[in-house]
């Protein structure tokens, strides 16, 4: 009997064990700061010694756990190892968070799986600190040109406006340290007021899927983020000094960060840039100098589960506009465009004369977040911006030093966001945003105000969510609704008011008439919905991203109210009070492969835009200031489609071949003709050699070919010269061109790096179709830049 009882007891224990030790723990490991998923982490069950690692998406699974309490030791490279206690009674899913900070002190490439994704179903391009530092003396537009599908609309070589898949200005949302920039971005020659040296990373999202940043991102979103601060007792910084042959100038920037293990930190940064006249291969481009000085300061407190961060930046930029682009009468207009060289070429100087821009931008922001265990993270932010834009034209007498344009734009915004913890494979974000903006156009310039005084209110709400079905499938959806109200005071010339038919359509807007001037008070409302749907599918070494987005935006003040000479653009611009909102439907696919020797990403897309607003030349007008082209805004239906390709092939251990290709076509569906100012086909091929063992040596030779734009609208016009009529050709694009560029860098001492960059090595003469000043001069010639970078 004792033997029988013992056997029954043993059988019962085995049965009990088989029942109670069949639980499975599935989990995800995240960076506690930004929610990015950490791959390659090790999870050890201390009671059993079982160990597993997280996959590329930060997921892991531990099987055969009993009904018990376990201690899990979680470690990740450059993270602080942490012990978690977990009670297991059945299958359980859990999200763990680590303080992933130690890498912040080093110059490292941030791989995609370690960066929080703003949208899960759109591919994101990320530029790391190493790339940003190599463009220390350049602009944001210069850096972004390194990404396939991203080009720029230029006004000479110093005003560079980013363009994503053929769209720019108000169709691109630009985030600077968490703040949506408001800096008169409506102008084609208005470059972003951002110092690239403040960025720790820059992301580009080619589409409107990141709804938390705005439903008006018809072209995409650019996110410039500050470097992460380590929770360590440390003092560190960086100084970069560069000098360049073209423009005979350079840049100096320095940053210093002090951090404490208790969570406090502070950071200071300053930069200055000074160049004189740049030169084309055969002549000087007179009055193209630049003088930029910037600074920023940051103070914060971070206790892992809550934080407060305050940030301030000052941006000051004086930019000369090619003197030859501002001409006199009709005869000068024809000669300037037809001549192979600029009509005005002067000796080199650092003096910035007229025409020129002078932009000052202040940005102040304070934000905070708080984690609530089992619920998620709440974010709060208030920010203030003030942008003062001055444009100086050629004037005489007492007004020679007076700006022709003097605009002060003030913006305040408040937003609250919430990001949930991942539960049952589902996570979501939601938020509310409100903004108040005023624009003051100084009436004392003595020139008709191009942009009127206005007050604008913006309100928005969004929610996005994603569901992870399994390790292969993820689905995402989101909704957003924005409302804009504008209260405007605008003077119209009576002749213009009647010529446009406004006297019958908008007679109720008139509040006062004095002589030939009519004061109006338009009060406009725009409601703009946005939506995103998509999925991500992983199979083998491939990932497929698919996204459909609806985005809409209200017309900006320039498109609605322009009526006069835009001095830095050297043209008369005319808007239309009747415009409604643009609505875009974009479909994009991205196939990505990461293999041992070959990585590639291919992204075809299609963007259909109803009520697309474009500006195009319609004629010429003689004024007391001279002869100027007339450009008018109009609305139409547009279709833009294309494909971007990136590939990297490892030829040998230290040798690789990089390839980029961008193809885009844009059409005016209503008029059945090509759209104006669409980027042409381009391709880049780079041969790169790197040897980390030999002083971190890196050398690359880049071949960049831009094809001629063979599809463009006919916007030529005629002028009368001494009783004869002559056609002014402003439509025909310049021929294609090929540039060779050389980049090299190496370390000479601990923390000291030397970089050498040679752009346009062969000193090729060329004109870019997307350069607004291509009618008057060539683009810049060879430029050799030497850069010293010291980390301390």
GROMACS .gro file of C-alpha atoms in nm, residues 56 109 111-113 123 148 540-543 590-603 644-651 655-661 686:
model
   41
   56UNK     CA    1   1.455   4.332  -3.446
  109UNK     CA    2   2.485   5.572  -3.631
  111UNK     CA    3   1.984   5.229  -3.665
  112UNK     CA    4   1.618   5.216  -3.748
  113UNK     CA    5   1.522   4.962  -3.483
  123UNK     CA    6   0.932   5.425  -4.418
  148UNK     CA    7   1.639   6.016  -5.229
  540UNK     CA    8   1.233   3.671  -4.432
  541UNK     CA    9   1.483   3.953  -4.482
  542UNK     CA   10   1.214   4.177  -4.634
  543UNK     CA   11   0.976   4.435  -4.493
  590UNK     CA   12   0.808   5.061  -4.957
  591UNK     CA   13   0.988   4.731  -4.999
  592UNK     CA   14   1.301   4.702  -4.787
  593UNK     CA   15   1.557   4.426  -4.781
  594UNK     CA   16   1.846   4.391  -4.540
  595UNK     CA   17   2.081   4.111  -4.641
  596UNK     CA   18   2.444   4.030  -4.570
  597UNK     CA   19   2.588   4.210  -4.874
  598UNK     CA   20   2.291   4.395  -5.026
  599UNK     CA   21   2.045   4.637  -4.869
  600UNK     CA   22   1.786   4.820  -5.074
  601UNK     CA   23   1.470   5.025  -5.032
  602UNK     CA   24   1.230   5.102  -5.316
  603UNK     CA   25   0.933   5.336  -5.269
  644UNK     CA   26   1.263   5.652  -5.495
  645UNK     CA   27   1.534   5.387  -5.477
  646UNK     CA   28   1.822   5.342  -5.231
  647UNK     CA   29   2.068   5.053  -5.247
  648UNK     CA   30   2.391   4.956  -5.074
  649UNK     CA   31   2.616   4.679  -5.205
  650UNK     CA   32   2.914   4.552  -5.004
  651UNK     CA   33   3.191   4.473  -5.253
  655UNK     CA   34   3.447   4.877  -4.984
  656UNK     CA   35   3.084   4.944  -5.070
  657UNK     CA   36   2.876   5.094  -5.349
  658UNK     CA   37   2.582   5.322  -5.270
  659UNK     CA   38   2.310   5.408  -5.520
  660UNK     CA   39   2.016   5.651  -5.519
  661UNK     CA   40   1.760   5.710  -5.791
  686UNK     CA   41   2.903   5.658  -5.448
   0.00000   0.00000   0.00000
